mmCIF file of C-alpha atoms in Angstrom:
data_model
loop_
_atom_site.group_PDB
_atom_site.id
_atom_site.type_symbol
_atom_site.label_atom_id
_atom_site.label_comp_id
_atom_site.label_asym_id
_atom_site.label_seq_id
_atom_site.Cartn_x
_atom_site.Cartn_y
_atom_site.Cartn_z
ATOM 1 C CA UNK D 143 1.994 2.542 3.428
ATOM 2 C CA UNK D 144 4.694 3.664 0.687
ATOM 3 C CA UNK D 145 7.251 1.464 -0.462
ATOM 4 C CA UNK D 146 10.048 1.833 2.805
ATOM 5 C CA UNK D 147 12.336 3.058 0.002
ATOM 6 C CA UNK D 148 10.487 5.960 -0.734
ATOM 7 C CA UNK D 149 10.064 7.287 3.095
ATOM 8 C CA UNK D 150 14.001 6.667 3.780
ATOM 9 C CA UNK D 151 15.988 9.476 2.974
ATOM 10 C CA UNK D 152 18.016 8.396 0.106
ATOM 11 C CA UNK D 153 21.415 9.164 1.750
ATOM 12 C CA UNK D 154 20.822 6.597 4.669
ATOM 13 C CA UNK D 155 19.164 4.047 2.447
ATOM 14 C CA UNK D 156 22.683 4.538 -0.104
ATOM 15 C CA UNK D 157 24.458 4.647 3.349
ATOM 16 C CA UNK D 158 27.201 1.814 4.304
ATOM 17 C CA UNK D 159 27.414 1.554 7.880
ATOM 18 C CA UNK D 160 30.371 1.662 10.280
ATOM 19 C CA UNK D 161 31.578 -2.060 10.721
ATOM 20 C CA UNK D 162 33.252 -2.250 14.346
ATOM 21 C CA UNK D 163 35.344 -5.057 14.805
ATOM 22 C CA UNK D 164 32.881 -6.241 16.755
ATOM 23 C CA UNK D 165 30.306 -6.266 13.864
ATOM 24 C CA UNK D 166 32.902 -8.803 11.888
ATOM 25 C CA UNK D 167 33.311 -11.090 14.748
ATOM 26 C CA UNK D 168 30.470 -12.351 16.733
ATOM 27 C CA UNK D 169 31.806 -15.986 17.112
ATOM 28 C CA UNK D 170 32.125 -16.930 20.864
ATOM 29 C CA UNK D 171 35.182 -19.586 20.947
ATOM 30 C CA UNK D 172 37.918 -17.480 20.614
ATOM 31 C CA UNK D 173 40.040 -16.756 23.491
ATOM 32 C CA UNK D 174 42.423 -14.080 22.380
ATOM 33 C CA UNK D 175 41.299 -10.775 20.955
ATOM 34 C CA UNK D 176 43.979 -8.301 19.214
ATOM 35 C CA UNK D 177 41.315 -6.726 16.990
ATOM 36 C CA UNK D 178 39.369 -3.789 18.095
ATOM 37 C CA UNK D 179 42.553 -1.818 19.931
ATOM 38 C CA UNK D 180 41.097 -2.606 23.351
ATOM 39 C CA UNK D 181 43.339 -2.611 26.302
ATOM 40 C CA UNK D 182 43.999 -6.246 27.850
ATOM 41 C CA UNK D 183 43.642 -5.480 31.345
ATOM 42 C CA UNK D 184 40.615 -4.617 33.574
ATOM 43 C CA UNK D 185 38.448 -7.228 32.555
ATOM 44 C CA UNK D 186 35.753 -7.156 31.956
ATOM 45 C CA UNK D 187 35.280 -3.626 31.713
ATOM 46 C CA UNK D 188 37.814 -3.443 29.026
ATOM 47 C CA UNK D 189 36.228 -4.740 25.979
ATOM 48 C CA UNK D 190 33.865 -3.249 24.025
ATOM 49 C CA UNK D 191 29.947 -4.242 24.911
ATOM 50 C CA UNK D 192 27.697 -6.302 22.070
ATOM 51 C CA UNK D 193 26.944 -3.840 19.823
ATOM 52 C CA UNK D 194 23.346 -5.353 18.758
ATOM 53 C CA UNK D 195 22.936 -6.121 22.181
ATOM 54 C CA UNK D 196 21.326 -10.142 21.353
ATOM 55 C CA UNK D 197 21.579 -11.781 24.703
ATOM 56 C CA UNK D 198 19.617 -9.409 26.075
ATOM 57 C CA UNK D 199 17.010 -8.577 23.295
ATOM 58 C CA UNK D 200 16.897 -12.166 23.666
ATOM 59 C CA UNK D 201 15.239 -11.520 27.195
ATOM 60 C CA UNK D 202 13.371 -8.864 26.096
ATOM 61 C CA UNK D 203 11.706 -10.166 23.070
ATOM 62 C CA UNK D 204 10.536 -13.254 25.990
ATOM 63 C CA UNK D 205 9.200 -10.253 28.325
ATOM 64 C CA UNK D 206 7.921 -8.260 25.470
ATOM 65 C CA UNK D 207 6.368 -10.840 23.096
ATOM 66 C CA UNK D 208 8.254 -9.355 20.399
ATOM 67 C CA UNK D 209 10.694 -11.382 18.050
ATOM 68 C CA UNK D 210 14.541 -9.949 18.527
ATOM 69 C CA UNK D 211 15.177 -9.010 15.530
ATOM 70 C CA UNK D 212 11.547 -6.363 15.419
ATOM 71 C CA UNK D 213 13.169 -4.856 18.953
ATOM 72 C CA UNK D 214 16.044 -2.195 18.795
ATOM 73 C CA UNK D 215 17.405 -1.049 21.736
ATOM 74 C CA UNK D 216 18.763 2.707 22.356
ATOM 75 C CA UNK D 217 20.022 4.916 24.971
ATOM 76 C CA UNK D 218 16.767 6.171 26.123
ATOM 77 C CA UNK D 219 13.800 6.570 23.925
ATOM 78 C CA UNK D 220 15.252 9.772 22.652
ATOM 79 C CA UNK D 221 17.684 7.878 20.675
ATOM 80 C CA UNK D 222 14.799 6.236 18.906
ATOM 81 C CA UNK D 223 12.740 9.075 18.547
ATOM 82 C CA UNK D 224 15.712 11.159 16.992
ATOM 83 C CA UNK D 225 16.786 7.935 15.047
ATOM 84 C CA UNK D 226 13.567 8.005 13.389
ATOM 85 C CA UNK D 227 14.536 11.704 12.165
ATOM 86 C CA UNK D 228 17.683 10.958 10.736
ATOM 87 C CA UNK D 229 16.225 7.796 8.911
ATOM 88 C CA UNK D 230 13.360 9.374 7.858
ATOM 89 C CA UNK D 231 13.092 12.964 7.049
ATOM 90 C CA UNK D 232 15.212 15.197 4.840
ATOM 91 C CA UNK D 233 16.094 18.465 6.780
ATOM 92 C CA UNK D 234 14.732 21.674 5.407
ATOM 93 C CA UNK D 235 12.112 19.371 3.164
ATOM 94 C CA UNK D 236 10.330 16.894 5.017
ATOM 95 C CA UNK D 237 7.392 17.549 8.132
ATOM 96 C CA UNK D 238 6.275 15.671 11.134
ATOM 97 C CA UNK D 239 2.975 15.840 12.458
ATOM 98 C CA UNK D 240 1.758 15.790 16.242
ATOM 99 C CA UNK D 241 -0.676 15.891 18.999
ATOM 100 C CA UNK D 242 -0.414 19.118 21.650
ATOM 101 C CA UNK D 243 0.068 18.552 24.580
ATOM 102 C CA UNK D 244 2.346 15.988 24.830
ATOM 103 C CA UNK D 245 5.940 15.406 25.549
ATOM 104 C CA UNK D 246 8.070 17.753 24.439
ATOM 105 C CA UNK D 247 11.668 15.644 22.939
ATOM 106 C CA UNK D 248 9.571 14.900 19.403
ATOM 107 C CA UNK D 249 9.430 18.679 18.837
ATOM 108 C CA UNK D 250 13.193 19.304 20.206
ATOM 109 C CA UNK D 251 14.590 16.257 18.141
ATOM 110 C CA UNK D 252 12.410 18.533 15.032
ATOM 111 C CA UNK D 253 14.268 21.352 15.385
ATOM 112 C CA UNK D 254 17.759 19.770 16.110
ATOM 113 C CA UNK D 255 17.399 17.485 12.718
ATOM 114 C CA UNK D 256 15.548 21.298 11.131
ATOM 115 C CA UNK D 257 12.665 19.226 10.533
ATOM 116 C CA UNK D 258 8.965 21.324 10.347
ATOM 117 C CA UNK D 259 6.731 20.139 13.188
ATOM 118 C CA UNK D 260 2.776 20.281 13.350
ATOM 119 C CA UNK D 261 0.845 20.208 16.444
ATOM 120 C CA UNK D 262 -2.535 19.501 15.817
ATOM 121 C CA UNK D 263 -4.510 20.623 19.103
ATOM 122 C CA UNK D 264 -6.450 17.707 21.338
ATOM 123 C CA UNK D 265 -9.764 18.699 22.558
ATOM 124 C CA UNK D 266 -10.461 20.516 26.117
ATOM 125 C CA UNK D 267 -10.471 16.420 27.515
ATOM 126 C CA UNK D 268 -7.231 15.782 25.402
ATOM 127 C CA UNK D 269 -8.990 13.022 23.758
ATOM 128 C CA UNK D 270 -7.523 12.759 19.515
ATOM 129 C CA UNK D 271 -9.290 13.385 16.476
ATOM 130 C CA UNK D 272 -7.501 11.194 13.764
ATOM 131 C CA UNK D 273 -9.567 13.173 11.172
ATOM 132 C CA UNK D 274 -7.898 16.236 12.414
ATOM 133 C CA UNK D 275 -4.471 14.807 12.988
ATOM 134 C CA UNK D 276 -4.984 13.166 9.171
ATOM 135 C CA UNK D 277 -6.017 16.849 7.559
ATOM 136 C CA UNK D 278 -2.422 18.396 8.683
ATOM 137 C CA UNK D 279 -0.713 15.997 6.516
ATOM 138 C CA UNK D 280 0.505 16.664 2.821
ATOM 139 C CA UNK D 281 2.673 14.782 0.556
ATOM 140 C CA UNK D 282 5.732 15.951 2.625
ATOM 141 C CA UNK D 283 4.553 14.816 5.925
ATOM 142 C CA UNK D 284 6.908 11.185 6.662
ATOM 143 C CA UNK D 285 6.127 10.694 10.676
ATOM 144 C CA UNK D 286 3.363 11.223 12.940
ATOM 145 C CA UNK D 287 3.743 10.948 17.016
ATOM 146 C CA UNK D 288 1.339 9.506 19.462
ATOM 147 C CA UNK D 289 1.857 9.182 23.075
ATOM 148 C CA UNK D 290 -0.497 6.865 24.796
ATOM 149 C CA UNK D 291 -0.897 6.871 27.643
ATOM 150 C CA UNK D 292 0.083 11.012 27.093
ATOM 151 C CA UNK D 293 2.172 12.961 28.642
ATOM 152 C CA UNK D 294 1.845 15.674 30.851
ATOM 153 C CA UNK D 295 -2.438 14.356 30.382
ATOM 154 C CA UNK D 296 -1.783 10.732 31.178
ATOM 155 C CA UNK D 297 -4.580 9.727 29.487
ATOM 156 C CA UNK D 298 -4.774 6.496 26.834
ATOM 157 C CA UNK D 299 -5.917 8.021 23.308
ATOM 158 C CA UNK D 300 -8.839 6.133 22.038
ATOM 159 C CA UNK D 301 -7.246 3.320 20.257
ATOM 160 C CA UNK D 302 -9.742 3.250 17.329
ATOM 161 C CA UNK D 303 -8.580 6.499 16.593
ATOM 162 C CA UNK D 304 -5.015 5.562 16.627
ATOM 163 C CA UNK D 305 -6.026 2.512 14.067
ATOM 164 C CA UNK D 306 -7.428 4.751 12.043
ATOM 165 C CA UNK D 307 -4.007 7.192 11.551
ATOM 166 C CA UNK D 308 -2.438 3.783 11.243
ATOM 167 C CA UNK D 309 -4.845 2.681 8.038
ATOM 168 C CA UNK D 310 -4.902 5.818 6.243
ATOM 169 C CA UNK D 311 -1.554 7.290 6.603
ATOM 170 C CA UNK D 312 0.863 6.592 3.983
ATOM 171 C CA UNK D 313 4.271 7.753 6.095
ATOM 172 C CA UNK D 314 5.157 6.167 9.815
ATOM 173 C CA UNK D 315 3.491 6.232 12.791
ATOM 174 C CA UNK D 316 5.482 5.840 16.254
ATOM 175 C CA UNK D 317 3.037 5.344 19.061
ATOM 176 C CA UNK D 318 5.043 6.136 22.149
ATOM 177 C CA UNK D 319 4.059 3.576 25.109
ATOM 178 C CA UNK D 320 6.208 4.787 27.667
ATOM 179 C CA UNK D 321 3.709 4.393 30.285
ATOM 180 C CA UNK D 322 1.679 1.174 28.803
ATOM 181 C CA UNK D 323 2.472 -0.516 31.568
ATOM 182 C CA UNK D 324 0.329 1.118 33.885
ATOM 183 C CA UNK D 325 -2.624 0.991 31.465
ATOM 184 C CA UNK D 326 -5.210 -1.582 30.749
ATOM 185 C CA UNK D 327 -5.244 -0.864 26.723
ATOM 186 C CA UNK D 328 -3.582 -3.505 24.571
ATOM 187 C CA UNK D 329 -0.219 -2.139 23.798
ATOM 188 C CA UNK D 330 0.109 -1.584 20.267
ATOM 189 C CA UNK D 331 3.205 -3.687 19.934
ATOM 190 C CA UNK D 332 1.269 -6.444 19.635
ATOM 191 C CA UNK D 333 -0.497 -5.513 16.160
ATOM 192 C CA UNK D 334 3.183 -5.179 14.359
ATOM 193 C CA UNK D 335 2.244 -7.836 12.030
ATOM 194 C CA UNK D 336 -0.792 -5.717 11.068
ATOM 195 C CA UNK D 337 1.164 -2.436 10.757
ATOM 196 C CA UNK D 338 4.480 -2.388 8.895
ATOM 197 C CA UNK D 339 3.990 1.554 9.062
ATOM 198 C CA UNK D 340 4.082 1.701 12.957
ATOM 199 C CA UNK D 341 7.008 1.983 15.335
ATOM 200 C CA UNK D 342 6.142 1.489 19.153
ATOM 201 C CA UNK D 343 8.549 3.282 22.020
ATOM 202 C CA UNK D 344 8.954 1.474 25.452
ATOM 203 C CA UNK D 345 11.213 1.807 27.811
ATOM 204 C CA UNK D 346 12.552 0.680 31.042
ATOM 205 C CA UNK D 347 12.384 4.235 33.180
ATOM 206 C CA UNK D 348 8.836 3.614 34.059
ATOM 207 C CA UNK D 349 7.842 0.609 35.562
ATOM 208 C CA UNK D 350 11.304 -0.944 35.184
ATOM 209 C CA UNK D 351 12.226 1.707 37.769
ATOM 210 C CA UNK D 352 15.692 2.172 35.593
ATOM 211 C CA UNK D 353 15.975 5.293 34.942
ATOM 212 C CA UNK D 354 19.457 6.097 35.274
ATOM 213 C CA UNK D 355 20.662 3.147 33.361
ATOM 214 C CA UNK D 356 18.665 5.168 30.185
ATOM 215 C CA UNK D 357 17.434 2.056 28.192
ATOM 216 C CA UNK D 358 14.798 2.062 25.735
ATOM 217 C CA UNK D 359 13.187 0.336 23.373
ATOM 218 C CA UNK D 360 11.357 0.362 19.418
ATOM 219 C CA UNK D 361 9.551 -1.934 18.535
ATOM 220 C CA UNK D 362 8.891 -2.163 14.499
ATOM 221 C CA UNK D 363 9.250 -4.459 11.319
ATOM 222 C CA UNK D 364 12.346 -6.518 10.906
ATOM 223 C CA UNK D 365 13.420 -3.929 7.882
ATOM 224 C CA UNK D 366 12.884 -0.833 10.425
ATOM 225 C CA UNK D 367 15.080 -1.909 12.932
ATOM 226 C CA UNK D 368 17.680 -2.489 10.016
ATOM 227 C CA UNK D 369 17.629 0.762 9.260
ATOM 228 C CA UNK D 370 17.982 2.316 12.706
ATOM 229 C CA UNK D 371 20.972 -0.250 13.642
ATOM 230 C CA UNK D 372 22.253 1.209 10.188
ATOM 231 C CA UNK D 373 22.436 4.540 11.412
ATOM 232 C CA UNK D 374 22.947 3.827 15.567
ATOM 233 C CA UNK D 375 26.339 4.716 17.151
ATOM 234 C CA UNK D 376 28.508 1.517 17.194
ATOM 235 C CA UNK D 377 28.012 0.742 20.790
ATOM 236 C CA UNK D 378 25.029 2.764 21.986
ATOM 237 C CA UNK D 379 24.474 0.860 24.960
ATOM 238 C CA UNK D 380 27.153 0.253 27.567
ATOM 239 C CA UNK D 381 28.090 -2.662 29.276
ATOM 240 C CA UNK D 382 26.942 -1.799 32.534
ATOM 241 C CA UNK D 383 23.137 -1.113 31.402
ATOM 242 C CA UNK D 384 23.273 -3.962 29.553
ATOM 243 C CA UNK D 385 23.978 -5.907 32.660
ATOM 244 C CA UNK D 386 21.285 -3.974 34.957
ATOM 245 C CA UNK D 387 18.774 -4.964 31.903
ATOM 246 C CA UNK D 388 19.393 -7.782 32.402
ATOM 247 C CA UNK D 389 19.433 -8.554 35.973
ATOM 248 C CA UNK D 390 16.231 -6.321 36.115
ATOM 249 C CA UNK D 391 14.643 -8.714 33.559
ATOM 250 C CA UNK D 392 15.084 -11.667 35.853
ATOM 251 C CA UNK D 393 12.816 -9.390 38.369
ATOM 252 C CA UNK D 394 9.300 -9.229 36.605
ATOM 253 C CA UNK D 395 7.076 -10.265 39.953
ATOM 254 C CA UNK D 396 8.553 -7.510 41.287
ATOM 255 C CA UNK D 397 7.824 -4.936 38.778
ATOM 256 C CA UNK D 398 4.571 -6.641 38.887
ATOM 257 C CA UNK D 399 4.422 -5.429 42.450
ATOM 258 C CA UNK D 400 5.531 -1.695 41.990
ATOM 259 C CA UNK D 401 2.751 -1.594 39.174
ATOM 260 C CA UNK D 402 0.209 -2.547 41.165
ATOM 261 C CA UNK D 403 1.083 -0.633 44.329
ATOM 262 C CA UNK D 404 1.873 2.695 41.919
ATOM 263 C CA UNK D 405 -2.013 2.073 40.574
ATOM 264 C CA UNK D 406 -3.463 1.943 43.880
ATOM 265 C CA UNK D 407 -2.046 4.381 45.489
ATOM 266 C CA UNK D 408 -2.709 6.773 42.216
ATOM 267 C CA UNK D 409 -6.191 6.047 42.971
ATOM 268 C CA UNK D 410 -6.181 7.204 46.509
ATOM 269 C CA UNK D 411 -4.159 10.101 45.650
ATOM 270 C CA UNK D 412 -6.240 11.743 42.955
ATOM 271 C CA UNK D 413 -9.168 10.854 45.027
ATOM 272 C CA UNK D 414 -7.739 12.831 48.215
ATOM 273 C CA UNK D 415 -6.317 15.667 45.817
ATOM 274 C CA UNK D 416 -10.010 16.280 44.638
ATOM 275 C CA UNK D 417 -11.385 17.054 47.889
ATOM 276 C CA UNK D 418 -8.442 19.620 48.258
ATOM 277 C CA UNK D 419 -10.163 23.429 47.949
ATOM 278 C CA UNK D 420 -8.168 24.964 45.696
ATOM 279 C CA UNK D 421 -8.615 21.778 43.277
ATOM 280 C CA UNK D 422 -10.846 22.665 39.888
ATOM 281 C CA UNK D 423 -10.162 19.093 38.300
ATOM 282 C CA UNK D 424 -8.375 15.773 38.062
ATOM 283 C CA UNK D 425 -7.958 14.673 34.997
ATOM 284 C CA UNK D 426 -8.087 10.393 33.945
ATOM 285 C CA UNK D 427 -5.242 9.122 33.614
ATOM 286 C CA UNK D 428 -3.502 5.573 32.729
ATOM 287 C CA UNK D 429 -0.269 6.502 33.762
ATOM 288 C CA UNK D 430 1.862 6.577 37.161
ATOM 289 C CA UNK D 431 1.158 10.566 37.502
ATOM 290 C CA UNK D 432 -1.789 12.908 36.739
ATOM 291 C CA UNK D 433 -2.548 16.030 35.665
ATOM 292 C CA UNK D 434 -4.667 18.628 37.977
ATOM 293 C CA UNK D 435 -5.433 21.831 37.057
ATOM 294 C CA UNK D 436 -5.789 24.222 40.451
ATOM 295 C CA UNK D 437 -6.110 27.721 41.534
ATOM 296 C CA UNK D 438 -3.016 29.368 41.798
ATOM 297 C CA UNK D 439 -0.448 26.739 40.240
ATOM 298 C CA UNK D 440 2.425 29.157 40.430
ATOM 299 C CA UNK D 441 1.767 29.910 44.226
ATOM 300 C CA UNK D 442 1.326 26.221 44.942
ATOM 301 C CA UNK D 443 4.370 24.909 43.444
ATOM 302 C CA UNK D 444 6.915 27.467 44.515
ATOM 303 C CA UNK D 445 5.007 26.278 48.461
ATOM 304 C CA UNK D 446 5.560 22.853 47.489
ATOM 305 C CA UNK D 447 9.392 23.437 46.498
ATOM 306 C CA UNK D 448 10.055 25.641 49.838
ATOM 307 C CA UNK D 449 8.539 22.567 51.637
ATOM 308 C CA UNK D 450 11.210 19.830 49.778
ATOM 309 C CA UNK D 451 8.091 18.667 47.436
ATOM 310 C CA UNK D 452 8.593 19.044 43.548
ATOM 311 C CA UNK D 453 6.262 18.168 41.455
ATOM 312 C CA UNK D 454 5.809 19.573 38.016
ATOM 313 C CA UNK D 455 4.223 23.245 36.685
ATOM 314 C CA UNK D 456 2.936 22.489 32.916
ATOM 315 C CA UNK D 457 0.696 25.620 33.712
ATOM 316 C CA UNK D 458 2.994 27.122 30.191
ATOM 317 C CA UNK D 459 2.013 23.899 28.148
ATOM 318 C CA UNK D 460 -0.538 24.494 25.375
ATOM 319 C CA UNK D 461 -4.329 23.314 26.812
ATOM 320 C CA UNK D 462 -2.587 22.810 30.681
ATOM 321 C CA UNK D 463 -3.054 26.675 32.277
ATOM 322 C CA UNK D 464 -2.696 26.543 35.694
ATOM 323 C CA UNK D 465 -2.346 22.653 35.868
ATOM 324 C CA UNK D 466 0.229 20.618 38.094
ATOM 325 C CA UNK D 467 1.286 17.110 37.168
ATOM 326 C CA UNK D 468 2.013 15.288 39.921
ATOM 327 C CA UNK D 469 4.048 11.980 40.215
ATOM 328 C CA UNK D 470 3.202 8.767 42.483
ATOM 329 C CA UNK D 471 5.617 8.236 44.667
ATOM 330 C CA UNK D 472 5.376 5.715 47.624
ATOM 331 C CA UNK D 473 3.077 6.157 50.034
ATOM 332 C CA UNK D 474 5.215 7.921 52.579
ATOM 333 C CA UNK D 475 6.117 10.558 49.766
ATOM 334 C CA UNK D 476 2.322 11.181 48.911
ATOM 335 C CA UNK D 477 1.521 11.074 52.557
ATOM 336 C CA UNK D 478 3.527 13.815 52.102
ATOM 337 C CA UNK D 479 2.942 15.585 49.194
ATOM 338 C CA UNK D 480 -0.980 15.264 50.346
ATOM 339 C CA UNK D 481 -0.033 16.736 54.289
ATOM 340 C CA UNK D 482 1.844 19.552 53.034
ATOM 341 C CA UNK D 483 -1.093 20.843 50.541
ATOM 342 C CA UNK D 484 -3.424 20.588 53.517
ATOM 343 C CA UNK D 485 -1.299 22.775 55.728
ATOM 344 C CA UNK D 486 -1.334 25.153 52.457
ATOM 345 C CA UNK D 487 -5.641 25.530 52.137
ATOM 346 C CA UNK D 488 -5.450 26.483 55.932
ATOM 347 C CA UNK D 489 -2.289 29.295 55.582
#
């Protein structure tokens, strides 16, 4: 890896952050506050939330097995994922390399932050080359994005070709783990101490089942994080999320429990979608959803939709013609979802 210094872009490593009043008092004693223009009534919804969020990246870092002060917390992963743009790479100069397919917010956040972005093309089973991935980098390239398990393929990337981006690329690597929790590979946050190149995404829409409180999480060296709460909006995450977090946190056998049922029933699922006539493959996958390619996805989907079903056409995604990716849902829903494309082979 090069010197942190020389990957920053110079402006943001000159750069003094905001300090909200917040920032210059964190004591917990006092009983009066008349410094950050707040209104005094409607507690306790009138006063700004903890803008490092500690209490609960306390929690977290317990849950995660990740020190508080490696964990940053943003709303959504796309806050990280752009946060590593604007920390990173110099619009108009600097390049970002990654995989295709995969999700679609690291090229979006490219173009917002006018950032060049490589695909470099996975092979027909979406598995990674890193010696591919590694020959579309030049002395411009700072960043290079992994999803594993992927997304729309669900599949895990073959971690020894992940370590091996990791040990011969001199910029970052972010190894997005949004779905980890439904795999069996050893997440990646785990090797930190190994890696001070590599930034892991999590995030609590997944198996959290928290969506709409849009929480997520990075995961990188103590001097990473620095940077991104550097450059963060004062108070990124709200009060209210904050609070679901953290009530959520307190809930981990039953996550457990949604995991597990999620995995079974993807099994059964898949396995029933197979049989289905107008089914050419199911892809692996390590993730709560798969991807299927079928005859006709156009025809199938608009069916679905006219029957209350949606599900999602990546048929116009690069390596995914005529491919469906389908979420698990409980097992009413994919009783469902499973009844309604059996009416469709016999219309």
């Amino acid at each position: 890896m090069k010197p942190l210094q020389d990957l920053v872009r110079p402006n943001i490593w000159k750069l003094k952050p905001y300090s909200s009043a917040r920032d210059e008092y964190k004591g917990v004693s006092a009983s009066v506050f008349l410094d950050a223009n707040e209104n005094p009534f409607n507690q306790p919804y009138n006063r700004y939330p903890d803008p490092l969020q500690t209490e609960l990246k306390e929690q977290v870092a317990r849950m995660k097995r990740v020190r508080p002060e490696h964990i940053f917390l943003g709303n959504g992963s796309d806050e990280a994922i752009d946060l590593v743009f604007r920390v990173f790479c110099r619009p108009g100069v600097d390049n970002v390399v990654a995989i295709a397919p995969t999700y679609g917010m690291y090229e979006v956040c490219a173009d917002i932050n006018d950032v060049s972005y490589r695909s470099v093309l996975l092979n027909e089973r979406f598995e990674l080359s890193a010696d591919a991935l590694l020959a579309a980098v030049d002395d411009r390239t700072k960043v290079i994005f992994l999803c594993s398990p992927n997304n729309p393929t669900g599949n895990d990337l073959e971690r020894k070709e992940i370590e091996t981006v990791l040990n011969n690329f001199s910029g970052m690597v972010v190894v997005d783990e949004a779905y980890s929790d439904f795999s069996q590979q050893r997440p990646f946050r785990e090797e930190l101490g190994k890696y001070p190149n590599l930034i892991v995404l999590n995030t609590f829409s997944k198996a959290w089942g928290c969506a709409g409180i849009r929480l997520g999480m990075a995961f990188a060296s103590r001097p990473v994080i620095e940077l991104f709460n550097k450059v963060k909006y004062p108070y990124n995450i709200n009060q209210l999320t904050q609070q679901q977090a953290s009530e959520m946190l307190r809930k981990q056998m039953n996550v457990n429990q949604w995991v597990s049922v999620l995995n079974t029933e993807r099994g059964h699922v898949m396995a029933s979608f197979a049989e289905l006539p107008f089914c050419r493959k199911v892809y692996p996958t390590s993730a709560n959803f798969f991807l299927a390619k079928v005859e006709g996805a156009d025809r199938i989907y608009e069916y679905l939709v006219e029957n209350g079903i949606i599900v999602r056409n990546r048929s116009r995604v690069v390596l995914c013609g005529d491919c469906l990716r389908i979420t698990i849902g409980t097992p009413d829903e994919n009783c469902k979802l499973l009844g309604a494309l059996r009416r469709y082979t016999k219309a």
